[in-house]
XYZ file of C-alpha atoms in Angstrom:
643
model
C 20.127 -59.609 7.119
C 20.954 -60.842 3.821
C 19.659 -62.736 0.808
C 21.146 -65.207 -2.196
C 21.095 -64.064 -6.074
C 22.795 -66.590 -8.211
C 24.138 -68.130 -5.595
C 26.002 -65.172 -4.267
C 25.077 -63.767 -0.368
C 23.719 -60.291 -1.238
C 23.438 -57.847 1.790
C 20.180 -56.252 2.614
C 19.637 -52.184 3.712
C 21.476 -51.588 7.008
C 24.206 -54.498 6.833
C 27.475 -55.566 5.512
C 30.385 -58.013 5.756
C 31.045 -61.300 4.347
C 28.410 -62.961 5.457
C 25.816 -60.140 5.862
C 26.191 -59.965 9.605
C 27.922 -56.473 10.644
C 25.390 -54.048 10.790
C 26.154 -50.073 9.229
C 25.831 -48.325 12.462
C 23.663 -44.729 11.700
C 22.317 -41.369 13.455
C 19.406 -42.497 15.579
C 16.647 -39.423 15.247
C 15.583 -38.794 18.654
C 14.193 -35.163 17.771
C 10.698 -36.390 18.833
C 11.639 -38.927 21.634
C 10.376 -37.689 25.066
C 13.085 -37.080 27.091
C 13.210 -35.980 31.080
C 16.261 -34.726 33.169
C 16.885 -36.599 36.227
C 19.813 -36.025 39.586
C 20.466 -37.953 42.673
C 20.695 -40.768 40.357
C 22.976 -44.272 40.173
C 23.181 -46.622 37.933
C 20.801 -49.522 39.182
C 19.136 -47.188 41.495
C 15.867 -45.322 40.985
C 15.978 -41.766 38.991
C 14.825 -38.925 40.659
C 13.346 -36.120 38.167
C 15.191 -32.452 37.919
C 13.692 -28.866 37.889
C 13.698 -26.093 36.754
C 16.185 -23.295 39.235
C 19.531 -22.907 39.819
C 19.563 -24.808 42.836
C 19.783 -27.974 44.031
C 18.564 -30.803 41.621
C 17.830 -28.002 39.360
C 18.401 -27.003 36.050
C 18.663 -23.121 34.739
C 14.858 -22.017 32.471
C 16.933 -21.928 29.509
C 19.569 -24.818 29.807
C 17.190 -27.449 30.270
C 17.299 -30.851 28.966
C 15.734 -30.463 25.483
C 18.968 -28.303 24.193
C 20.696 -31.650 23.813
C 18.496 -32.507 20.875
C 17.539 -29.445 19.312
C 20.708 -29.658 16.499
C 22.059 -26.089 17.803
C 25.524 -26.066 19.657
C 24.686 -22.043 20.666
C 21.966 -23.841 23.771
C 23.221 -26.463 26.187
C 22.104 -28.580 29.104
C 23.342 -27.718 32.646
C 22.423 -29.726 36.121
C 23.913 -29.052 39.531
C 23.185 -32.110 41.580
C 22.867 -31.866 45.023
C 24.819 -27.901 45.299
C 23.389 -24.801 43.781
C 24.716 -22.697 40.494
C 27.269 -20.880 43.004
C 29.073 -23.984 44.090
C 32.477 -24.891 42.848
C 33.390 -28.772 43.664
C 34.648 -31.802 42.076
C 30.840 -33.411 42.513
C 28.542 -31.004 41.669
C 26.676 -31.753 38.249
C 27.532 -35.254 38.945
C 24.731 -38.331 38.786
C 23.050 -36.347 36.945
C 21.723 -36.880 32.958
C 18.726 -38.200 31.458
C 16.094 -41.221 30.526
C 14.986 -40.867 26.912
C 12.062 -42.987 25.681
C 12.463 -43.512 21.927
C 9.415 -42.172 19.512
C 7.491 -45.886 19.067
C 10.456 -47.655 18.419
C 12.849 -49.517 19.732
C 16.650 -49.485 18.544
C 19.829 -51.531 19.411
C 22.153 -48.382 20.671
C 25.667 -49.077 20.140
C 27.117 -46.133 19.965
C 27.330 -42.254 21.062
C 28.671 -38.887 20.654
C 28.614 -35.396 22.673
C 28.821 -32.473 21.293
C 30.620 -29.602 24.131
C 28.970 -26.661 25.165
C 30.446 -23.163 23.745
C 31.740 -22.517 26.837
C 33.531 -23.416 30.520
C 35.144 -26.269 29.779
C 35.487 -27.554 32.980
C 31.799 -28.312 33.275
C 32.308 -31.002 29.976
C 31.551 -34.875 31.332
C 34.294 -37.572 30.576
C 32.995 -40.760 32.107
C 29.381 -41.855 32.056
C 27.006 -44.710 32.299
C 24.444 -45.845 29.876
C 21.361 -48.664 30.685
C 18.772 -49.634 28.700
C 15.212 -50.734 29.140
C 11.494 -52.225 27.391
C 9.765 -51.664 30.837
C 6.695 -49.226 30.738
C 7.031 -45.784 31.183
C 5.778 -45.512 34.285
C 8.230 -47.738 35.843
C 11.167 -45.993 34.049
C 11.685 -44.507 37.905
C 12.874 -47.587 39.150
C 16.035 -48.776 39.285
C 15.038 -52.369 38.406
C 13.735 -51.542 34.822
C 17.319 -50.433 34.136
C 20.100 -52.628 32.134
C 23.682 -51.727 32.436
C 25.278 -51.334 29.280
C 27.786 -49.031 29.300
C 30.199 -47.793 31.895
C 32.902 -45.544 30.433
C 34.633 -42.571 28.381
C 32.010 -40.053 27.441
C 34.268 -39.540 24.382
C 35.290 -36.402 25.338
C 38.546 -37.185 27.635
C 41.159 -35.445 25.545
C 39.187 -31.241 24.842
C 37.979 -31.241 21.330
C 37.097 -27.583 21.860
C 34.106 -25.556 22.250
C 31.127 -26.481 20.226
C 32.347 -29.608 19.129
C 31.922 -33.326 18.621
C 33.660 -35.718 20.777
C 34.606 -39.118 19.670
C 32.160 -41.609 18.670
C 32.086 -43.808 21.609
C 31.421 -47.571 20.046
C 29.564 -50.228 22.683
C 28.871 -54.077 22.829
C 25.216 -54.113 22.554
C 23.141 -56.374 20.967
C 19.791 -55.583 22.826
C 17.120 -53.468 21.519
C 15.584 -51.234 23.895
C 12.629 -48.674 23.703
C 14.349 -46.277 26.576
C 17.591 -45.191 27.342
C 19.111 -44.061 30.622
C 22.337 -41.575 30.748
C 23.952 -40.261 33.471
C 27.471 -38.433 34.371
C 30.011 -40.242 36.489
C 32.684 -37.574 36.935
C 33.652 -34.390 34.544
C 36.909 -32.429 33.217
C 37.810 -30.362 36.130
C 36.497 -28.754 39.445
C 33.457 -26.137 38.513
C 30.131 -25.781 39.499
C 27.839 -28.138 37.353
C 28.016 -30.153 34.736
C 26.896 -29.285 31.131
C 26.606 -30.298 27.435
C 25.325 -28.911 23.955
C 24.447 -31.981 21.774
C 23.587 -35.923 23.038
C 23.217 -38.296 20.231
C 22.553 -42.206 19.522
C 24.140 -44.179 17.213
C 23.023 -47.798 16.572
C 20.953 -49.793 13.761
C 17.829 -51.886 13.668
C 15.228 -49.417 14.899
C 12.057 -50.912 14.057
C 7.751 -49.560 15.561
C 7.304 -51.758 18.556
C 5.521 -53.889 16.995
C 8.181 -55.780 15.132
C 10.979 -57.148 16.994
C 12.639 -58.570 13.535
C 14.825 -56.706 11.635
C 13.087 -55.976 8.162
C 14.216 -53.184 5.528
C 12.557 -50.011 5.832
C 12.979 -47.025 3.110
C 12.155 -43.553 4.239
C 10.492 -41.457 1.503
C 13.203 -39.191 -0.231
C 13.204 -35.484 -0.770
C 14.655 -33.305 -3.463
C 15.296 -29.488 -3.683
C 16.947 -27.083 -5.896
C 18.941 -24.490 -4.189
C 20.455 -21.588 -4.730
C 22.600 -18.517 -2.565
C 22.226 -14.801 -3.492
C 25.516 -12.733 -2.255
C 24.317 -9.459 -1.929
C 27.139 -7.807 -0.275
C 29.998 -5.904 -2.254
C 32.601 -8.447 -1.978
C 32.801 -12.004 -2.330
C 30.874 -14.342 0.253
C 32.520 -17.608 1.506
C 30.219 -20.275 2.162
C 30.961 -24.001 3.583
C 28.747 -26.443 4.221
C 29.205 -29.138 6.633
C 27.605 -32.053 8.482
C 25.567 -33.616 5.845
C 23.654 -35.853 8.013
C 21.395 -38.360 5.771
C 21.935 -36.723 2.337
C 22.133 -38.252 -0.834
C 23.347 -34.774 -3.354
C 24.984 -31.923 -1.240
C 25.278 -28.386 -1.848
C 29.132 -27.781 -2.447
C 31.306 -25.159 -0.593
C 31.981 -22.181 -2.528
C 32.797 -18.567 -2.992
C 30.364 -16.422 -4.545
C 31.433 -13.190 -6.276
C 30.193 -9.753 -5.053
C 26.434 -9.508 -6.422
C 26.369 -12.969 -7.564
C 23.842 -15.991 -7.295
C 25.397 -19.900 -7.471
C 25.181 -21.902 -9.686
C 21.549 -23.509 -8.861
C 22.448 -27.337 -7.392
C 20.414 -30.564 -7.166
C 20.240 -31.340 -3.153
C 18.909 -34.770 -2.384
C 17.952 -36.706 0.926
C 19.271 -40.020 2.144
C 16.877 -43.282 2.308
C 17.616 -44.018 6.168
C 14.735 -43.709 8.002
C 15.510 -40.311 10.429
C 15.580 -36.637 10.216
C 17.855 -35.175 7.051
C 19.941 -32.227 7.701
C 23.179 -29.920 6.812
C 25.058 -26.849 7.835
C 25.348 -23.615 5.896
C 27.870 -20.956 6.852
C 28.503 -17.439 5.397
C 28.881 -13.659 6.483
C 28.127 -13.850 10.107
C 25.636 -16.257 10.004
C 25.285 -19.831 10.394
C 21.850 -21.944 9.172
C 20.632 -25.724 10.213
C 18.993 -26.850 7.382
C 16.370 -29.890 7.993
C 14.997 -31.565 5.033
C 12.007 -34.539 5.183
C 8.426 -35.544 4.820
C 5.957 -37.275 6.271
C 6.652 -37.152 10.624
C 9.933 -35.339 9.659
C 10.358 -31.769 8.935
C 11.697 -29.006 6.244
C 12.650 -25.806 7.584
C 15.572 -23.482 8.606
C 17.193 -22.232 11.705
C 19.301 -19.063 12.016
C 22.043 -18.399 14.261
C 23.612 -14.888 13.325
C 22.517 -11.382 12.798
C 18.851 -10.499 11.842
C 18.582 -9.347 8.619
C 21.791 -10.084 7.160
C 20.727 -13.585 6.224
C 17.291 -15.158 5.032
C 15.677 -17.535 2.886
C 12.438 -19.401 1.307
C 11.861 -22.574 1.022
C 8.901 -22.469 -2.110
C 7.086 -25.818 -2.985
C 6.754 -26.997 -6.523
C 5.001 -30.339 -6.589
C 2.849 -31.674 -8.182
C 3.488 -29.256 -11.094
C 7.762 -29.944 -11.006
C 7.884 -33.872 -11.279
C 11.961 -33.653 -10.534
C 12.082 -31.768 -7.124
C 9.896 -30.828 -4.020
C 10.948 -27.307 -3.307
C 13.032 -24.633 -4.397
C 15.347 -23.861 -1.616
C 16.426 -19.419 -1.704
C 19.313 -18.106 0.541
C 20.262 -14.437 0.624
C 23.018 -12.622 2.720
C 23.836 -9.026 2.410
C 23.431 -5.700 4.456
C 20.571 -5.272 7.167
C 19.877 -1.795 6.364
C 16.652 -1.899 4.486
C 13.998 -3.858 6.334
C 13.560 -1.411 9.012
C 13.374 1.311 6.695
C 11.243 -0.558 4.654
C 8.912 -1.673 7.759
C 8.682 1.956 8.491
C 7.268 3.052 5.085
C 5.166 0.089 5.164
C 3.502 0.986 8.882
C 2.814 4.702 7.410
C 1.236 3.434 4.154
C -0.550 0.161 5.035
C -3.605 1.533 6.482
C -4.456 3.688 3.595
C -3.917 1.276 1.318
C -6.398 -1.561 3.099
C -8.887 1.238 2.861
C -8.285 1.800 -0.909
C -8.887 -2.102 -1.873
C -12.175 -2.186 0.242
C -13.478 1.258 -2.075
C -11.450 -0.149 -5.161
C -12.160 -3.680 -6.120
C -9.252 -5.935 -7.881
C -10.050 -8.157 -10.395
C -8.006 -10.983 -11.480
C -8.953 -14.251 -14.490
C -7.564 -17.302 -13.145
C -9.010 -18.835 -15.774
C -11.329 -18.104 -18.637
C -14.011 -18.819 -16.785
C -12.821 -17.917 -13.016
C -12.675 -14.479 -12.342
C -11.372 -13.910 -8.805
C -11.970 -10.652 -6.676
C -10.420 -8.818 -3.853
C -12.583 -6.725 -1.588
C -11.204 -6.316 1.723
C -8.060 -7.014 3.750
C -7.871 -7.521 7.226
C -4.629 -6.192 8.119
C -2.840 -5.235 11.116
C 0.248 -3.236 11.876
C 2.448 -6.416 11.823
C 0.387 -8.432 8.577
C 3.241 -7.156 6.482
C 6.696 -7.420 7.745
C 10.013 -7.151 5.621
C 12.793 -9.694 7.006
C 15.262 -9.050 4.205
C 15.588 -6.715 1.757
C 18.741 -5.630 -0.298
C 19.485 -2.979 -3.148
C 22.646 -3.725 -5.202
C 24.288 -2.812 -8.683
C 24.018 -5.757 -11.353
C 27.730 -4.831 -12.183
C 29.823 -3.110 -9.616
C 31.468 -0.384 -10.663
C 31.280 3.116 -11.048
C 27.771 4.717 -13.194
C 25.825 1.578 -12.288
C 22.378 2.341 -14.123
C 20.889 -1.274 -13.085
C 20.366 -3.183 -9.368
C 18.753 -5.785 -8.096
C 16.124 -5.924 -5.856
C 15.638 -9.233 -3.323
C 12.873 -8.707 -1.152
C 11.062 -11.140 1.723
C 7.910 -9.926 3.170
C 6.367 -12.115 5.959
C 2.539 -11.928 5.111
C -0.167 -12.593 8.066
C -3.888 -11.582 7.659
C -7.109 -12.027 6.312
C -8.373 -11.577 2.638
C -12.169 -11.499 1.733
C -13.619 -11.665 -1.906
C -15.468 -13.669 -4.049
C -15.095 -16.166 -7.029
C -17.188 -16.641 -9.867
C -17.790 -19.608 -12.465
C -19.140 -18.515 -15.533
C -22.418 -16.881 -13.685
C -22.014 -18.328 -10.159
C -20.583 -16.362 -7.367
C -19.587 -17.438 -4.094
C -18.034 -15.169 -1.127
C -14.752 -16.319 0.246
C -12.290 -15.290 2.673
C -8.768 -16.869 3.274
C -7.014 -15.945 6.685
C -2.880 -16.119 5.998
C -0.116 -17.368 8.535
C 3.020 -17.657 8.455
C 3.518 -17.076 5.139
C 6.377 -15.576 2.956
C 6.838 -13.876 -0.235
C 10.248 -13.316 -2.102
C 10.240 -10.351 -5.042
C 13.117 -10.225 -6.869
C 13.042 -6.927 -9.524
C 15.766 -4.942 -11.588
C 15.167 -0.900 -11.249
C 16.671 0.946 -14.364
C 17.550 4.801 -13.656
C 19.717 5.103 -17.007
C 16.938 7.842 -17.824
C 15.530 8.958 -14.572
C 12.402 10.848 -17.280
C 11.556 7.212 -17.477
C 12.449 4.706 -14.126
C 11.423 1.865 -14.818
C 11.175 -0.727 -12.394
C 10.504 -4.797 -13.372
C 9.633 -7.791 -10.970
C 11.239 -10.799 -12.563
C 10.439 -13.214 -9.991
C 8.360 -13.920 -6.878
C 8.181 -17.391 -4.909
C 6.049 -17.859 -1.659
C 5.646 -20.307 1.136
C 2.654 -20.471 3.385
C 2.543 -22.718 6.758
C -0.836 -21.880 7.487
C -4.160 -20.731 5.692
C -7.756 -21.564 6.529
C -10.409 -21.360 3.867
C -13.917 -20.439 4.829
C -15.753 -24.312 5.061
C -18.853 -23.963 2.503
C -16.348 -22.479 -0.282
C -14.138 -25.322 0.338
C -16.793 -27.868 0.489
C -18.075 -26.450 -2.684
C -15.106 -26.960 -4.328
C -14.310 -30.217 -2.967
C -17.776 -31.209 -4.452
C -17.584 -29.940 -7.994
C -14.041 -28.797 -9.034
C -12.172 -31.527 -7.193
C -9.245 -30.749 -9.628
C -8.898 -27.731 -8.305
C -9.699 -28.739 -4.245
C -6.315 -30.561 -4.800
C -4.470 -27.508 -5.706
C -5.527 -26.024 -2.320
C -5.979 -28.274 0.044
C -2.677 -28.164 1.902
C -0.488 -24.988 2.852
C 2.238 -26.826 0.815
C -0.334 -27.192 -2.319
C -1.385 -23.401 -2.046
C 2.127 -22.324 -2.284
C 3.064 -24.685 -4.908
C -0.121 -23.501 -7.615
C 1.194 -19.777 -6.329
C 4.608 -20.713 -7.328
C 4.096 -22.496 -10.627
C 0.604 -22.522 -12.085
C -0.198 -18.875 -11.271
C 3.473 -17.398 -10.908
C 2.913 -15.496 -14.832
C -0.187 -13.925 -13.726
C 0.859 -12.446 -9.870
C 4.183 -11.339 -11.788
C 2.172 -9.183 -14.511
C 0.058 -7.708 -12.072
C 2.741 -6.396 -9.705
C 4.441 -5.180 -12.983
C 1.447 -3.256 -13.684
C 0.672 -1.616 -10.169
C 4.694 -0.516 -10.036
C 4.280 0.884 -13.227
C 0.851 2.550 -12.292
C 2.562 3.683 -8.880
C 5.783 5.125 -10.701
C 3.786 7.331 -12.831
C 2.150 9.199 -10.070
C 2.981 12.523 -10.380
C 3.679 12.754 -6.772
C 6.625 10.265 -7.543
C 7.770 11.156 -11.252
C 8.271 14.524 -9.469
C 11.003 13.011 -6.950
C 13.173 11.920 -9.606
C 12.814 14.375 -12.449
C 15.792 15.384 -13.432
C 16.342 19.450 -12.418
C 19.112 20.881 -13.598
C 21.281 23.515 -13.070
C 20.625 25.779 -15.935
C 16.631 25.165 -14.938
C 17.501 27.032 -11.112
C 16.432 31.149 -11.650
C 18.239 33.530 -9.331
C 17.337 36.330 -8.555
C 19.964 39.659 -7.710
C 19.198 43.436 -6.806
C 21.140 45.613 -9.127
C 24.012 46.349 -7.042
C 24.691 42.744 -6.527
C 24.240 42.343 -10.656
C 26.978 45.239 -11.139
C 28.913 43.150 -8.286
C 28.730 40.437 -10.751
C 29.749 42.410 -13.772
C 33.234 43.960 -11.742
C 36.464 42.174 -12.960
C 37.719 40.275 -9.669
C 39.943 37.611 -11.531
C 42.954 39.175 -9.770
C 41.475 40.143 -6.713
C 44.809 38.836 -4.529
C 47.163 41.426 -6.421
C 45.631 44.474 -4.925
C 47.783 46.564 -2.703
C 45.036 46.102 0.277
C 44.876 42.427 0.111
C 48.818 42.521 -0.454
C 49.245 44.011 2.985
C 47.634 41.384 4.831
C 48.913 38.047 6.204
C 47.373 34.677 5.226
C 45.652 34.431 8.293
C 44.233 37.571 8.238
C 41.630 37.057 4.863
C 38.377 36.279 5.696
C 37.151 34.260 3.038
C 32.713 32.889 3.782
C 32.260 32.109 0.148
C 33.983 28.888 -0.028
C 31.094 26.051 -0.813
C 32.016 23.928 2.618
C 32.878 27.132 5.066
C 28.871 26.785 6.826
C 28.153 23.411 6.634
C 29.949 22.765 9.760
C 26.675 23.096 12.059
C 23.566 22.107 9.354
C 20.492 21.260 11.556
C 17.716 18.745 11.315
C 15.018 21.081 9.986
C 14.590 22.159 6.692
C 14.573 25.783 5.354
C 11.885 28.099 4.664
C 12.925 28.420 1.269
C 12.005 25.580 -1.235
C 14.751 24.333 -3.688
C 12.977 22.858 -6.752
C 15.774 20.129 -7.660
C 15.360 18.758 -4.156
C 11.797 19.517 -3.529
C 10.746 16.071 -2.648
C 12.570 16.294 1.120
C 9.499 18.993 1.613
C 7.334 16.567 0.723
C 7.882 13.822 3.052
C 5.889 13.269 6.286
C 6.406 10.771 9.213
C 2.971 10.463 9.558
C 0.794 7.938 8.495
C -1.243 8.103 5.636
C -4.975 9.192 5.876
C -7.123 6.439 5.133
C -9.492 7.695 3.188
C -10.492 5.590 0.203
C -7.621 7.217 -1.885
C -3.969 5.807 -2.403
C -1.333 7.666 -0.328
C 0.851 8.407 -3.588
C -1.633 10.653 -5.455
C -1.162 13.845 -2.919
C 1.511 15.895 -2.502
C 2.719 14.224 0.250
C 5.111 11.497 0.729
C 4.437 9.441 3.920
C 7.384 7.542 5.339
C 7.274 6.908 8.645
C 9.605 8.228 11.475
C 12.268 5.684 10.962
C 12.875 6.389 7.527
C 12.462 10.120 7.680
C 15.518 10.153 9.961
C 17.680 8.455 8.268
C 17.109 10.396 4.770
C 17.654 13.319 6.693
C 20.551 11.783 8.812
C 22.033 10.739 5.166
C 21.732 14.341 3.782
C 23.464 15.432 6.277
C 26.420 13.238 6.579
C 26.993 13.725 2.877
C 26.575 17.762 3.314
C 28.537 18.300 6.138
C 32.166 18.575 4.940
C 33.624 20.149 7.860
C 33.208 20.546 11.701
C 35.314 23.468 11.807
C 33.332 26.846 12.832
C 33.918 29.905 10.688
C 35.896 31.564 13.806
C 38.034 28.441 13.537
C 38.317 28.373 9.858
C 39.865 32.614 9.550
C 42.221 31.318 12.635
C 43.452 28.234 10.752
């Protein structure tokens, strides 16, 4: 455990003290350790394996015993015993718990900590055993394979409240064992069952089985810069918390109303298990993991859907400083579904056009790549997160933001050529993201202008047709490299060709704004551009002097209440309808234009008719909006001359 430099005892990874002897007690990953629920069980005696039910020796299908790993205090683990899920006694839920065999390795345990459930706190254990063992694993049922080790407070004796950590519970063990055995001696207070959110080993020394000495083993570390978008119109709290195996941490903070932080260096820890933290803002909360090799990156959500998202876009080998580029966005929910809907309505018609209409793009000077069909589907393209919000808020804002995350699955089929070689590919998508950020301009709404000024992706799983990639592999094994590996794909997306996808997007939003069909929806009409037309008595109506209209003797004579007034602008719009009217205003003319429909797919892009398709769900709420901002009463006329 420790070595001599110039005469002095220096300590190696994993131990400390005077003389090198006290081991640093760490987080024991069991994420991949096979664990089985067991009831009916003693210390000693042999385990007898749970199901799933909510009867006896059961467990309910979604409490089971792989909640108590899974890092999320919103699941649990709940066993009855020997009564049902409708029996309240002191025993039930008791001798119940769990064997775990540890992923090929064996650790010396001296330590653990529960974690409550959210919820009926009766149910929460306080005293426990723990026994360890090296036997096989099919003689983990037996009694005899089973060391006693522990017999005592679960750590959770005095209520730390709901969804949290008890104490560390600290254990004389000097043993190393490959399996672990748990199980619940009595709990809080009378209830049916016993239950738990979080289980988890603390201890040092965890070595493959194939080394029973202790000898100093550095995980491979992992780097990220990070960054959180606050999309909503006021300022967004965010803490972050555990911190489990991290080297640099993303600080708490507030971030202002339409504000990204500051972007921060995030690190990973050298101990050899599973790096994570906690995120926390709006309504959401996010479990971070961050690793290579048998240990993963990725994000889970607990809070509403599309309030909160993010992307997690390689960079390596092109960045020699960090592995990934970590993006977080919260803000309103309202646009993905509308979005979705205007994607479903336009998504056929535009697969058609790109298998009529070929796209062309130079990766290189000497690789030209084309585009000649996509296989897409109703749910290929879906938008998780999507925001629209002012660069400066306050009143006249002539500039927002766009953040964007479209969840891409499908097929693409082309071809690439080298110089005069030309080879047939196709590339089948899953899992993959993109995030578009743009700023839209409407200071002159003759000339919106609209400007992508970033776009990141992440893919977790493409497939290459084999001859192409063998091909490659063969001759341009510089550029097999750059694709052979979802995480390598996204990384030459995100770096190498980021210039070139950002340019052409610019150029088909430009090409797509100056449609007629949409430079018509937001040309500017105004009000000396609107022709009326009158009948000549209602012209020599207009011509009579009715600036003192109340002084006459036959309006004098009347009470308040008595003068009907209909031309006031807001004395009808107490019952507007749904449907539009027969006659065609020219400042607005665009609302006659749109159609829930879908797009014909006909070889032709759906933005060069005179129709604008949008789907049902958006439809609605355009016309839902119109009419929330035009009604301005819900007094009847009738009700109005009364008042």
């Amino acid at each position: 455990s420790g070595y001599f430099q110039f005469g002095v005892c220096k300590c190696k990874s994993g131990w400390t003290g005077f003389d090198c002897a006290t081991p640093i007690y760490h987080y024991i990953d069991t994420v991949h350790s096979n664990i089985l629920p067991i009831w009916n069980t003693k210390a000693g005696r042999n385990s007898n394996l749970t199901s799933i039910g909510y009867g006896k020796g059961q467990m309910p299908p979604n409490e089971t015993i792989s909640n108590i790993i899974d890092r999320n205090i919103y699941t649990k683990y709940t066993s009855f015993e020997s009564s049902s899920a409708d029996v309240i006694s002191r025993r039930s839920g008791l001798n119940t718990g769990f064997y775990m065999i540890l992923n090929t390795t064996i650790c010396i345990v001296t330590g653990f900590q529960f974690t409550t459930a959210i919820n009926q706190p009766k149910r929460d254990p306080v005293m426990i055993t723990l026994e360890g063992s090296n036997a096989d694993n099919s003689s983990l049922t037996f009694g005899t394979s089973w060391t006693l080790i522990y017999n005592g407070s679960s750590g959770l004796e005095i209520d730390p409240g709901r969804g949290e950590v008890g104490s560390l519970q600290i254990l004389n063990n000097s043993q190393p064992y490959r399996s672990y055995r748990m199980l619940v001696i009595s709990k809080r207070e009378i209830e049916s069952g016993v239950h738990y959110s979080e289980f988890a080993f603390y201890g040092h020394s965890c070595l493959p089985e194939t080394h029973i000495q202790t000898r100093n083993i550095m995980a491979q570390t992992m780097s990220a810069y990070m960054r959180v978008t606050n999309d909503y119109p006021q300022p967004l709290i965010l803490t972050t918390s555990t911190n489990t195996n991290m080297k640099d941490t993303f600080p708490s903070q507030t971030i202002e109303a339409g504000r990204t932080s500051p972007m921060t260096y995030i690190s990973t820890g050298t101990e050899m298990c599973q790096s994570y933290f906690d995120i926390a803002y709006g309504s959401s909360t996010i479990k971070i993991n961050m690793g290579q090799d048998e240990y993963v990156t990725d994000a889970n959500f607990f809070g509403l859907k599309g309030q909160t998202e993010t992307l997690f876009a390689p960079t390596k080998p092109f960045s020699k400083d960090t592995d990934y580029t970590f993006y977080f966005f919260g803000g309103p929910d309202v646009l993905p579904p509308l979005i979705n809907s205007l994607i479903d309505a336009n998504l056929p018609a535009i697969t058609a056009y790109v298998s009529t209409n070929l796209f062309y793009f130079n990766l290189t000077n000497d690789i030209k790549l084309t585009i000649k069909q996509l296989d897409l589907t109703s749910q290929s393209i879906r938008c998780s997160y999507a925001t629209l919000s002012p660069i400066h808020h306050q009143e006249n804002n002539l500039q927002w933001n766009i953040n964007m995350i479209l969840n891409l699955n499908g097929k693409i089929f082309g071809s690439i050529t080298y110089h005069y070689m030309s080879m047939d590919f196709n590339i089948t998508l899953s899992n993959a993201s993109m995030l578009t950020q743009a700023i839209v301009n409407i200071s002159d709404l003759q000339v919106l202008s609209c400007t992508v000024t970033q776009v990141a992706f992440s893919i977790q799983s493409f497939n290459i047709n084999n001859d192409l990639l063998m091909l490659v592999k063969a001759f341009f094994s510089t550029w097999y490299k750059l694709i052979d590996t979802p995480y390598n794909l996204a990384s030459t997306l995100n770096i190498k060709y980021n210039n070139i996808i950002i340019d052409k997007l610019n150029i088909a939003i430009s090409k797509l704004i100056n449609t007629t069909l949409i430079k018509n929806v937001f040309k500017k009409k105004l009000m000396s551009d609107r022709t009326f037309h009158y009948d000549n008595d209602k012209m020599e109506q207009i011509k009579t002097n009715n600036s003192r209209w109340m002084s006459t003797p036959k309006i004098q004579s009347k009470m308040l209440s008595q003068l009907k007034i209909p031309g006031t602008h807001n004395s009808g719009s107490y019952e507007l309808t749904r449907n539009l009217s027969e006659i065609i205003y020219g400042n607005i003319k665009f609302l006659w234009n749109l159609s829930a429909n879908t797009a014909p797919a006909n070889g032709q892009l759906p933005f060069n008719n005179d129709k604008i398709y949008v789907g049902r769900i958006l439809l609605d709420y355009i016309i839902d909006t119109v009419l929330r901002i035009s009604i301005s009463q819900s007094r009847t006329i009738r009700q109005q001359l009364d008042d």
